[in-house]
PDB file of N, CA and C in Angstrom:
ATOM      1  N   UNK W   1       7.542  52.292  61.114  1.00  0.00           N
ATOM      2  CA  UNK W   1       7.608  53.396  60.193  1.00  0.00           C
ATOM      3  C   UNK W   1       8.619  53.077  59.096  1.00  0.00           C
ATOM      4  N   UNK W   2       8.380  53.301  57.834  1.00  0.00           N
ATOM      5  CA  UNK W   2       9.371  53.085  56.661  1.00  0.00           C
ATOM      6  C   UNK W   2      10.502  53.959  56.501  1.00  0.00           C
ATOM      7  N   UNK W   3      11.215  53.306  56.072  1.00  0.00           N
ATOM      8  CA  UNK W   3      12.812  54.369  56.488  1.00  0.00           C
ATOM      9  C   UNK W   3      12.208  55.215  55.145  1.00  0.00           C
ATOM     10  N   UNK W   4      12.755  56.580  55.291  1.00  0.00           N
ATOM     11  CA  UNK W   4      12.339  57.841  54.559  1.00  0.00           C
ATOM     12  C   UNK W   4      13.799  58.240  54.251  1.00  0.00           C
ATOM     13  N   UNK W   5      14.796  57.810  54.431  1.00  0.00           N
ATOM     14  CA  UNK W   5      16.313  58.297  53.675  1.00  0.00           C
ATOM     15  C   UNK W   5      16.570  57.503  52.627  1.00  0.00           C
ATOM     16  N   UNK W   6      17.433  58.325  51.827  1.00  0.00           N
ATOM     17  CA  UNK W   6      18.084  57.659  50.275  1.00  0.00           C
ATOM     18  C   UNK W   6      19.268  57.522  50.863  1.00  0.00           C
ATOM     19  N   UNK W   7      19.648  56.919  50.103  1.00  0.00           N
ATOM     20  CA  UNK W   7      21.403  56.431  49.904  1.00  0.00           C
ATOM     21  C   UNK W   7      22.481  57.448  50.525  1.00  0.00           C
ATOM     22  N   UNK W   8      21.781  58.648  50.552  1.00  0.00           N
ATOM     23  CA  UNK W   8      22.942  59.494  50.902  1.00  0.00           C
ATOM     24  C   UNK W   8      22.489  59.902  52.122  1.00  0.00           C
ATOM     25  N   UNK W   9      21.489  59.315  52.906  1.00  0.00           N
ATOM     26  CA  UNK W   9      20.541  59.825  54.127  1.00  0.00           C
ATOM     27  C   UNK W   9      20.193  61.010  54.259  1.00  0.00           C
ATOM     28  N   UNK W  10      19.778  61.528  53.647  1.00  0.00           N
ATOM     29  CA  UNK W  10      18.785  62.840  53.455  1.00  0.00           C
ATOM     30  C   UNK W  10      17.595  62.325  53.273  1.00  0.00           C
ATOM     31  N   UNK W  11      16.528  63.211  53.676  1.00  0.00           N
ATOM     32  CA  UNK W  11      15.421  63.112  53.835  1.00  0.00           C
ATOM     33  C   UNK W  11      14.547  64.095  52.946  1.00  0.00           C
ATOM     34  N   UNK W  12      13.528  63.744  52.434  1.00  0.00           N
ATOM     35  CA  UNK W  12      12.765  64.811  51.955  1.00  0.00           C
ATOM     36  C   UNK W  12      11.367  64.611  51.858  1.00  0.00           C
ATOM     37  N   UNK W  13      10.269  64.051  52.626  1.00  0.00           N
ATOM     38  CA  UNK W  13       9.012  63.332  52.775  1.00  0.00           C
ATOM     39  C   UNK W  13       7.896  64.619  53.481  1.00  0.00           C
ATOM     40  N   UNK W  14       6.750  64.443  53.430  1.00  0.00           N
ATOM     41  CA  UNK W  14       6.077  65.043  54.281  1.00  0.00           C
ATOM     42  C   UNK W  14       4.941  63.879  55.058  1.00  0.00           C
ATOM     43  N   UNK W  15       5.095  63.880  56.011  1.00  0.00           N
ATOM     44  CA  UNK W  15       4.384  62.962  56.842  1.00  0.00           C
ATOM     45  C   UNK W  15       3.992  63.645  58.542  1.00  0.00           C
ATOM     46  N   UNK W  16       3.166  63.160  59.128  1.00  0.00           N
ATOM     47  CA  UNK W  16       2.846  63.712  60.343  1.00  0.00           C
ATOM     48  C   UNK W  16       3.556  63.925  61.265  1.00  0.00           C
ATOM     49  N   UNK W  17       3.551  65.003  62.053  1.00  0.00           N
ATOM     50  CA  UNK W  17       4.661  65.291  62.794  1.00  0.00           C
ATOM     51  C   UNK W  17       4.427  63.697  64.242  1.00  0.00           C
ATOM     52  N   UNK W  18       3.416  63.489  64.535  1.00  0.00           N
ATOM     53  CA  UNK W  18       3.230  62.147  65.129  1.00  0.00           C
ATOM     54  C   UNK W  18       3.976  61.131  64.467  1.00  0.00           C
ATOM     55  N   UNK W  19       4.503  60.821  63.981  1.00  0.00           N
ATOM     56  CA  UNK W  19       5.242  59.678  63.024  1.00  0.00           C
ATOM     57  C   UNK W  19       7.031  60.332  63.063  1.00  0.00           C
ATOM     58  N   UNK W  20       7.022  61.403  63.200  1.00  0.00           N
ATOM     59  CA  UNK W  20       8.428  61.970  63.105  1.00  0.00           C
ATOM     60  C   UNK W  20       9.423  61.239  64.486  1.00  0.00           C
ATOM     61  N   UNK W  21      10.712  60.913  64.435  1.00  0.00           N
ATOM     62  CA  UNK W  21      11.438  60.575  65.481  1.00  0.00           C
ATOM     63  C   UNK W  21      12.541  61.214  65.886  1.00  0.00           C
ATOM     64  N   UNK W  22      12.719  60.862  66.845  1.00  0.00           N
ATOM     65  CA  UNK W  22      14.162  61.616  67.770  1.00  0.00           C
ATOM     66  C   UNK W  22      15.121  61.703  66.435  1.00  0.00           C
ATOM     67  N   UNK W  23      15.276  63.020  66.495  1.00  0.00           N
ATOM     68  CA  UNK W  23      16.502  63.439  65.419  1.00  0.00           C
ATOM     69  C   UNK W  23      15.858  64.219  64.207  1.00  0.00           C
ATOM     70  N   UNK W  24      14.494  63.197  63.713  1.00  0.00           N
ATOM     71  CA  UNK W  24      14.038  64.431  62.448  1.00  0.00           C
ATOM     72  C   UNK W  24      13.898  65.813  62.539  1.00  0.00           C
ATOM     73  N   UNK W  25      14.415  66.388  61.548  1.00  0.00           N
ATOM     74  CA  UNK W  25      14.163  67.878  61.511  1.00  0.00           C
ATOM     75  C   UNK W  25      13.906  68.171  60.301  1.00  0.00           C
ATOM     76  N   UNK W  26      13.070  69.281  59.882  1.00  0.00           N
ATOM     77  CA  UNK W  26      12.868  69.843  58.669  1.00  0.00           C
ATOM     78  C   UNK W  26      11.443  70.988  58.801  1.00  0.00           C
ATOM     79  N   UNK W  27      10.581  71.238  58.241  1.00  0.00           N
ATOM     80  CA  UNK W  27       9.757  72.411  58.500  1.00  0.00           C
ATOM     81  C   UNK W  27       8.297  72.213  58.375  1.00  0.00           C
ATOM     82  N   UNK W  28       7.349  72.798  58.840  1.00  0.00           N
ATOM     83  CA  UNK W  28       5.522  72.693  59.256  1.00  0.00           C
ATOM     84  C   UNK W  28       6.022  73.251  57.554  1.00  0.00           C
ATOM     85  N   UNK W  29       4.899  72.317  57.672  1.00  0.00           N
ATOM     86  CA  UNK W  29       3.905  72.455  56.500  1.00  0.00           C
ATOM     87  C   UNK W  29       2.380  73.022  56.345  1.00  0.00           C
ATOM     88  N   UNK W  30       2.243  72.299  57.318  1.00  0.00           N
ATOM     89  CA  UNK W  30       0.491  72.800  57.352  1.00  0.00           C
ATOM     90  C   UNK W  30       0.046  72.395  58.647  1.00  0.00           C
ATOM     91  N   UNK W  31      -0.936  73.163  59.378  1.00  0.00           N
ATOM     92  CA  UNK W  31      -2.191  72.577  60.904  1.00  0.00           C
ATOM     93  C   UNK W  31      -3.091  72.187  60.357  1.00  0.00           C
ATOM     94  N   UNK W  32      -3.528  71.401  60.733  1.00  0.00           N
ATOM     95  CA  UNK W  32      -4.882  71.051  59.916  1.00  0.00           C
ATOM     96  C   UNK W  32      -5.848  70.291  60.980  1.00  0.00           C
ATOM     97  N   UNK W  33      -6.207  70.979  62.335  1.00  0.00           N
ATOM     98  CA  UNK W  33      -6.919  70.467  63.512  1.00  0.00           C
ATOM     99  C   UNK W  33      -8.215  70.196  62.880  1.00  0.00           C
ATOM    100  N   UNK W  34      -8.654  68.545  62.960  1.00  0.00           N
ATOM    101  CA  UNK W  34      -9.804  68.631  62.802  1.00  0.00           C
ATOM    102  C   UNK W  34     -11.112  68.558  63.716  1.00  0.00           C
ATOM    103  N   UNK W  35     -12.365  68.340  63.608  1.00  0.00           N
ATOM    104  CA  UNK W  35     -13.616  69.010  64.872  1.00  0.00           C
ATOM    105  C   UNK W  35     -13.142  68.262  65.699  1.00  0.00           C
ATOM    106  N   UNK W  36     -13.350  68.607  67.061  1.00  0.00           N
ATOM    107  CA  UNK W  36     -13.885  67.911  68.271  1.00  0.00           C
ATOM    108  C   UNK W  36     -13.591  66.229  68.201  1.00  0.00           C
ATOM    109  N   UNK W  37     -13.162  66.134  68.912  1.00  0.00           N
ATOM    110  CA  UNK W  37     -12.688  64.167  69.420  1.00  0.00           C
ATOM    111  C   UNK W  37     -12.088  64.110  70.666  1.00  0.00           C
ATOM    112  N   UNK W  38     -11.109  62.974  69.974  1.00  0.00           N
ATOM    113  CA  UNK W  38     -10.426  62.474  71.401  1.00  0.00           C
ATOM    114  C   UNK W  38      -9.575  63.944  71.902  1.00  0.00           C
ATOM    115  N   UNK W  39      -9.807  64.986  71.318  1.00  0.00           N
ATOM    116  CA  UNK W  39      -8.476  65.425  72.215  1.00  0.00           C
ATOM    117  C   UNK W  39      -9.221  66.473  73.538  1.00  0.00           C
ATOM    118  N   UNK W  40     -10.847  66.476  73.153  1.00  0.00           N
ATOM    119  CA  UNK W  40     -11.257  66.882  74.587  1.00  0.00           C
ATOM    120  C   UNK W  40     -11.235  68.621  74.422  1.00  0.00           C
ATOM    121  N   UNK W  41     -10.848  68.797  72.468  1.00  0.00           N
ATOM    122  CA  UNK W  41     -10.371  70.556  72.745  1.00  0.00           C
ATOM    123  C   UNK W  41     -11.190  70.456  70.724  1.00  0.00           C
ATOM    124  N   UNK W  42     -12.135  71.548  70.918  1.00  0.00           N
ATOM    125  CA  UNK W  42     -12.915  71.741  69.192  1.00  0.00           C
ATOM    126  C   UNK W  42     -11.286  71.704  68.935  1.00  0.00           C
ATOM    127  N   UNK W  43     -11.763  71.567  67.130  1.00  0.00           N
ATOM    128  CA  UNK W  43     -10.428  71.505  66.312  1.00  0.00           C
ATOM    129  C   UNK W  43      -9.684  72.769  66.518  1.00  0.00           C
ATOM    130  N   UNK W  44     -10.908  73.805  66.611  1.00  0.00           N
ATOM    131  CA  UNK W  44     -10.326  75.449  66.091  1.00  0.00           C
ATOM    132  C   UNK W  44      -8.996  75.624  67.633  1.00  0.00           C
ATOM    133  N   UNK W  45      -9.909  74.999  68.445  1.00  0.00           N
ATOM    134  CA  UNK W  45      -9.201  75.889  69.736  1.00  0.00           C
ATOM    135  C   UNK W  45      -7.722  74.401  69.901  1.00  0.00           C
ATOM    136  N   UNK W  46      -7.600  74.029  69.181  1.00  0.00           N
ATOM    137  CA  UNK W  46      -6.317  72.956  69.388  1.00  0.00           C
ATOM    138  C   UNK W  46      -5.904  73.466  68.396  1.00  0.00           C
ATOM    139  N   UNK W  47      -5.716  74.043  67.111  1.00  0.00           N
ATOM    140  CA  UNK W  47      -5.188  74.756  66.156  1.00  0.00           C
ATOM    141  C   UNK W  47      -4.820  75.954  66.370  1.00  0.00           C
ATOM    142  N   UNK W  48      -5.653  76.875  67.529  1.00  0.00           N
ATOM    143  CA  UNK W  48      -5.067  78.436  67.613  1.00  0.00           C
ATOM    144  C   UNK W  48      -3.893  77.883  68.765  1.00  0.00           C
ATOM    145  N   UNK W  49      -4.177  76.330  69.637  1.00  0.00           N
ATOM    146  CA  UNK W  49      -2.877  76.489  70.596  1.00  0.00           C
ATOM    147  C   UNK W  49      -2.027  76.272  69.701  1.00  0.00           C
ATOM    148  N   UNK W  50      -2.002  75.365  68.796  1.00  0.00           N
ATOM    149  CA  UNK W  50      -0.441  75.119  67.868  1.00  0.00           C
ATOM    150  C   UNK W  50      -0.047  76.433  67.567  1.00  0.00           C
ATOM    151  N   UNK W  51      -0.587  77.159  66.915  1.00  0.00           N
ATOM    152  CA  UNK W  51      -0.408  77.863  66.395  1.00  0.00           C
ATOM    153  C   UNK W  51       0.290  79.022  67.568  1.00  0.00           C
ATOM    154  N   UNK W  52       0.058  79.099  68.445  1.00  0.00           N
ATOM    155  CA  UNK W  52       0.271  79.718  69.402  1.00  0.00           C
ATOM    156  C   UNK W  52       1.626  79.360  69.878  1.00  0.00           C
ATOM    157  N   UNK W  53       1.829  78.351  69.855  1.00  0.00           N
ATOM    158  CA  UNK W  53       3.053  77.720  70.069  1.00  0.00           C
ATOM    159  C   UNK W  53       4.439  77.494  69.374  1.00  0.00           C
ATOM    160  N   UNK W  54       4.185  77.859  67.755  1.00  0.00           N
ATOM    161  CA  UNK W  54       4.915  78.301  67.146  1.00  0.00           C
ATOM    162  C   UNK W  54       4.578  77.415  65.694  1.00  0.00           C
ATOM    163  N   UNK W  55       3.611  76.331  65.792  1.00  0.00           N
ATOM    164  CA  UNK W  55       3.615  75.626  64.925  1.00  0.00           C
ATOM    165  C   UNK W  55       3.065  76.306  63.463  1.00  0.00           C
ATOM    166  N   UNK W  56       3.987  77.107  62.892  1.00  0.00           N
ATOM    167  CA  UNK W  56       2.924  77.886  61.614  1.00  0.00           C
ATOM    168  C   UNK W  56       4.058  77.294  60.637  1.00  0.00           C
ATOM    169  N   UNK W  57       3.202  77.891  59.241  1.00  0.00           N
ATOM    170  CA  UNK W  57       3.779  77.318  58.166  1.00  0.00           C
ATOM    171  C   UNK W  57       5.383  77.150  57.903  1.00  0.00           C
ATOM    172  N   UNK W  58       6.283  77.288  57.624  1.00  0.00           N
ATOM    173  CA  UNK W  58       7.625  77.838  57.099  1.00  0.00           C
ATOM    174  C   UNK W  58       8.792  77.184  58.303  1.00  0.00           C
ATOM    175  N   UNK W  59       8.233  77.179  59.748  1.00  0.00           N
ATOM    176  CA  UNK W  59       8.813  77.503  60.887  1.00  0.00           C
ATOM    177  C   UNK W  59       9.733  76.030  60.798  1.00  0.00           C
ATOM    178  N   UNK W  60      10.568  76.534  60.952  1.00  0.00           N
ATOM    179  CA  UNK W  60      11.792  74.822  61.475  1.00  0.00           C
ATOM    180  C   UNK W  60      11.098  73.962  62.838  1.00  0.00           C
ATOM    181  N   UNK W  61      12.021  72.548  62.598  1.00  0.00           N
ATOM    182  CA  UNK W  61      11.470  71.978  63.570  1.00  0.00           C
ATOM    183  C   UNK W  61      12.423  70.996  63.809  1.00  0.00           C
ATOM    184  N   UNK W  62      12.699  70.110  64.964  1.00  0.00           N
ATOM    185  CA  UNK W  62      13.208  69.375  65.173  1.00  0.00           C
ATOM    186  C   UNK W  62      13.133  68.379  66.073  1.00  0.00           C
ATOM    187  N   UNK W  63      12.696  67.405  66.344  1.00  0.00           N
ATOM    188  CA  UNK W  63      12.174  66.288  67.823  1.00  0.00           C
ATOM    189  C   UNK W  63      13.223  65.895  68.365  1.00  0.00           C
ATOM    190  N   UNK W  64      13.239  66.465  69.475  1.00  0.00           N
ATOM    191  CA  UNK W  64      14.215  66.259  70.466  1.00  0.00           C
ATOM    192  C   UNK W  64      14.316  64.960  71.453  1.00  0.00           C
ATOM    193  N   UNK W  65      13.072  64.746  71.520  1.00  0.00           N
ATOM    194  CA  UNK W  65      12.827  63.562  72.860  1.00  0.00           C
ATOM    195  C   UNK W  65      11.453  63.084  72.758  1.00  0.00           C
ATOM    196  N   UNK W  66      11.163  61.435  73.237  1.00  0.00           N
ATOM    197  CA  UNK W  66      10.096  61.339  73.415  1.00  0.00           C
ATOM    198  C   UNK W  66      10.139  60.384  74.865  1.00  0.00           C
ATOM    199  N   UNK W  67       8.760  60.486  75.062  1.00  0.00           N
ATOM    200  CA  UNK W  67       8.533  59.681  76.056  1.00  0.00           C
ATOM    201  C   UNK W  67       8.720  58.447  76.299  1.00  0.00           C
ATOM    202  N   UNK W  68       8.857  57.515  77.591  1.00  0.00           N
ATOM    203  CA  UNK W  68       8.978  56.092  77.784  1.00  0.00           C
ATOM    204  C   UNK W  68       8.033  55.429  77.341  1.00  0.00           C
ATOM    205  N   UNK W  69       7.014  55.836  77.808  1.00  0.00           N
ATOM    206  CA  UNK W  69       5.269  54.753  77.781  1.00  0.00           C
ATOM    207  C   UNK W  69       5.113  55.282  76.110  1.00  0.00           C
ATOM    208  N   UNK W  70       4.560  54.123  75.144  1.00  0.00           N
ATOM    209  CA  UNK W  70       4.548  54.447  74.050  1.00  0.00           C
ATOM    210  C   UNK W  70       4.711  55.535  73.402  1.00  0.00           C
ATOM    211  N   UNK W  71       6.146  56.038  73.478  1.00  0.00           N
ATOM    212  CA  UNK W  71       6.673  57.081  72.929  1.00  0.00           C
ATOM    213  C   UNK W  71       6.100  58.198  72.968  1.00  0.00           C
ATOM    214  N   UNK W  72       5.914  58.839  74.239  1.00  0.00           N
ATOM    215  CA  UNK W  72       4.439  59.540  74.094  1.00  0.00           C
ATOM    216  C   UNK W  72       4.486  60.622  75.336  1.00  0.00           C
ATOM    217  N   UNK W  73       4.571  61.821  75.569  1.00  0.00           N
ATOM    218  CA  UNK W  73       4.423  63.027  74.562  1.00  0.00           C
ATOM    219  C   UNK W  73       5.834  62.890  73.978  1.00  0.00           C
ATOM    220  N   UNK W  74       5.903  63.677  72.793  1.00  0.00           N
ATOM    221  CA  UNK W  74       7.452  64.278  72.357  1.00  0.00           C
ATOM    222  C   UNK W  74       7.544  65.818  72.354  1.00  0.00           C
ATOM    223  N   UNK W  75       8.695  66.201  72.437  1.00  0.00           N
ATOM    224  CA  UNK W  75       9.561  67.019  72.762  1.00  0.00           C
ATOM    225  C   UNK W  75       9.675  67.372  71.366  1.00  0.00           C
ATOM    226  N   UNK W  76       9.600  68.881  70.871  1.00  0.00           N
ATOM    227  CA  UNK W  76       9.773  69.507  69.405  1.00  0.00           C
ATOM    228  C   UNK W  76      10.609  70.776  69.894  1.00  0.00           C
ATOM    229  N   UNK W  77      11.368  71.181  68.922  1.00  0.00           N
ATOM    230  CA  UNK W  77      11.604  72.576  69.449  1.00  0.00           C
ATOM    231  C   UNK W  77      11.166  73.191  67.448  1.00  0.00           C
ATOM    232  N   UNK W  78      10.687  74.155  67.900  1.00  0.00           N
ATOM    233  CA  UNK W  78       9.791  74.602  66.776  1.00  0.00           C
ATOM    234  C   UNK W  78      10.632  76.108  66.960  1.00  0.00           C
ATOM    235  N   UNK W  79      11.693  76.549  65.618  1.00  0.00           N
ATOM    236  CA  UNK W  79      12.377  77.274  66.011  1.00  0.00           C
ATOM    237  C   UNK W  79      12.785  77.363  66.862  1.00  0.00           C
ATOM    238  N   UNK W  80      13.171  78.395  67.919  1.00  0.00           N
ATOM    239  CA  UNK W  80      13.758  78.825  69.456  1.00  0.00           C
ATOM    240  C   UNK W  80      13.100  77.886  70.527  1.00  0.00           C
ATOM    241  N   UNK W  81      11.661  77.941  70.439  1.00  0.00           N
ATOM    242  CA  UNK W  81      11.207  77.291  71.638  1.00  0.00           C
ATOM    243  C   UNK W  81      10.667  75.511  71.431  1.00  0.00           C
ATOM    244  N   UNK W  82      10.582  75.310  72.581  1.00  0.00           N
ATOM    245  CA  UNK W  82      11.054  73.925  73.201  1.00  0.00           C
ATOM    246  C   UNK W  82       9.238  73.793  73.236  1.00  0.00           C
ATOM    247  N   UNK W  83       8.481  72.516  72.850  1.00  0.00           N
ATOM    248  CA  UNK W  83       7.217  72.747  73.346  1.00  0.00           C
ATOM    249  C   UNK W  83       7.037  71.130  73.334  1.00  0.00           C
ATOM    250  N   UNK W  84       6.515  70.259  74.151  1.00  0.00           N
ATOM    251  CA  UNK W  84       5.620  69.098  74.689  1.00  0.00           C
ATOM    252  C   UNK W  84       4.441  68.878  74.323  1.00  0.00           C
ATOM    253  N   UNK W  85       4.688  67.355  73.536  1.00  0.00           N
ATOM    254  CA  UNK W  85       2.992  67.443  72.686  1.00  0.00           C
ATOM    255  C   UNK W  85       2.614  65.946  72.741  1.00  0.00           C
ATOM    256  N   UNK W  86       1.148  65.895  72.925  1.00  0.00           N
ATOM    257  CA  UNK W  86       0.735  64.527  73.007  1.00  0.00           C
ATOM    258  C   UNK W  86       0.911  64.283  71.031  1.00  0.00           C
ATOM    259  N   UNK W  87       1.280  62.540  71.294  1.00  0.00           N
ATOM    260  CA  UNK W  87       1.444  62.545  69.730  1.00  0.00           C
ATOM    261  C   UNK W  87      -0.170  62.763  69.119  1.00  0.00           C
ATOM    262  N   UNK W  88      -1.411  62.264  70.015  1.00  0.00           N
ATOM    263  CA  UNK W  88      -1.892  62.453  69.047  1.00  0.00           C
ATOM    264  C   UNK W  88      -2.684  64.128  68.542  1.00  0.00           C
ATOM    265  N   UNK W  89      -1.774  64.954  68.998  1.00  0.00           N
ATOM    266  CA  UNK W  89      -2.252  66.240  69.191  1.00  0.00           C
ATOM    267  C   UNK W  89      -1.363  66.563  67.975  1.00  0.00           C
ATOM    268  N   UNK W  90       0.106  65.985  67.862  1.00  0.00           N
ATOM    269  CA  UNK W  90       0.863  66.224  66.625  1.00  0.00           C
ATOM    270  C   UNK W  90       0.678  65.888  65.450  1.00  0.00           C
ATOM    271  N   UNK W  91      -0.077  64.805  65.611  1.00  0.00           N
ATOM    272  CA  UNK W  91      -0.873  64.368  63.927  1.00  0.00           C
ATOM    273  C   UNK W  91      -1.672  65.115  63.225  1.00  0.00           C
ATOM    274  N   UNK W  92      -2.115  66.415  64.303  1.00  0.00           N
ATOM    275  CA  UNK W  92      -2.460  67.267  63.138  1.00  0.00           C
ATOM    276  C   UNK W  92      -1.560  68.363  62.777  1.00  0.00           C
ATOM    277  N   UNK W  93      -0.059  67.888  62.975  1.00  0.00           N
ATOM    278  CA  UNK W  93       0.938  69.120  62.341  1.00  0.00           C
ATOM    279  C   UNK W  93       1.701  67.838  60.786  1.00  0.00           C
ATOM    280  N   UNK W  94       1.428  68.878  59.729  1.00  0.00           N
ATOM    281  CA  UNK W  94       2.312  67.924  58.323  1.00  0.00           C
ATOM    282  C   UNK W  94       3.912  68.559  58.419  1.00  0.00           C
ATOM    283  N   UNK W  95       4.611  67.545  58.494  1.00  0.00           N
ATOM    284  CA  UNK W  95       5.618  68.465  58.138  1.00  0.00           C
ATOM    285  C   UNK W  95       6.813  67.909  57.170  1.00  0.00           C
ATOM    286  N   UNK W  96       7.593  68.663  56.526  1.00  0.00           N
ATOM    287  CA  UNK W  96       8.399  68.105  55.426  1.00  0.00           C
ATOM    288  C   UNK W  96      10.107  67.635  56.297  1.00  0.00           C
ATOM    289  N   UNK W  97       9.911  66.673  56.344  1.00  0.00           N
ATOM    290  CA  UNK W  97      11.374  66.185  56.919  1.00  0.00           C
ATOM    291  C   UNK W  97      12.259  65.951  55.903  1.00  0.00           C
ATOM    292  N   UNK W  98      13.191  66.946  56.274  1.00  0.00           N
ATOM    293  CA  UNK W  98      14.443  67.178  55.256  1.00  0.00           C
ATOM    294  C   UNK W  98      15.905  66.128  55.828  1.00  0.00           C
ATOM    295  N   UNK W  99      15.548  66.217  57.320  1.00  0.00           N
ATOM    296  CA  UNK W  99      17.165  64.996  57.573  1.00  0.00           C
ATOM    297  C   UNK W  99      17.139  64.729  58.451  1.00  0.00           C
ATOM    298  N   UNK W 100      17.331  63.233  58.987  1.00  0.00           N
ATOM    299  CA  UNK W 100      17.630  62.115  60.451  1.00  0.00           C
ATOM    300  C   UNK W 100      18.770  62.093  60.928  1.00  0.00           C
ATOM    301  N   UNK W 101      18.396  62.047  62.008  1.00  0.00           N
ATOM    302  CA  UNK W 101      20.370  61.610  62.521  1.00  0.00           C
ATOM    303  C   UNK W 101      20.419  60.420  62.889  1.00  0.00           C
TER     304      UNK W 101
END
C-alpha cells in the first residue's frame, strides 16, 4: 500500500476501508455493496448489515486490529461500537482517512 501521509503525517485520502491499517482513522464515506458474489450475501442484504452496524455516512472510524492469517478479519470501531469484518466485506466501505499512527 502507498504511504498516504505528507510531511507532517496527516492524512487526507479516500480509499477502501479493506486497504486501511492498524491505526487509520478518519470517517465512511460511502457503502456501496455490490450484487451477489463471493460474499455468499445479495449486495442489498450485506449493505443493510453495514449499515446496521454503524457503517453510515459521516460516522468516525478507526482500525483497531487485524488478523494473523493474511491480515484478515479487522477490527473497526465505527464510533462507540467495536465490529469484526472480513476485509473483503470492507471493500465495500470508502472512507476518508484523515490520520495514522
Amino acid at each position: 500500500m502507498a504511504d498516504l501521509s505528507d510531511r507532517s503525517g496527516s492524512v487526507d485520502e479516500t480509499i477502501r476501508l479493506s486497504e486501511a491499517e492498524v491505526g487509520f482513522a478518519g470517517v465512511i464515506v460511502d457503502v456501496r455493496a455490490g450484487a451477489a458474489g463471493e460474499h455468499g450475501v445479495a449486495g442489498d442484504g450485506l449493505q443493510r448489515r453495514l449499515l446496521e452496524f454503524g457503517f453510515v455516512e459521516g460516522a468516525r472510524f478507526e482500525v483497531i486490529h487485524e488478523g494473523l492469517i493474511r491480515r484478515d478479519p479487522i477490527a473497526v470501531r465505527v464510533d462507540e461500537t467495536r465490529v469484526a469484518l472480513r476485509r473483503q466485506d470492507a471493500a465495500e466501505v470508502l472512507v476518508r482517512v484523515e490520520s495514522s499512527k
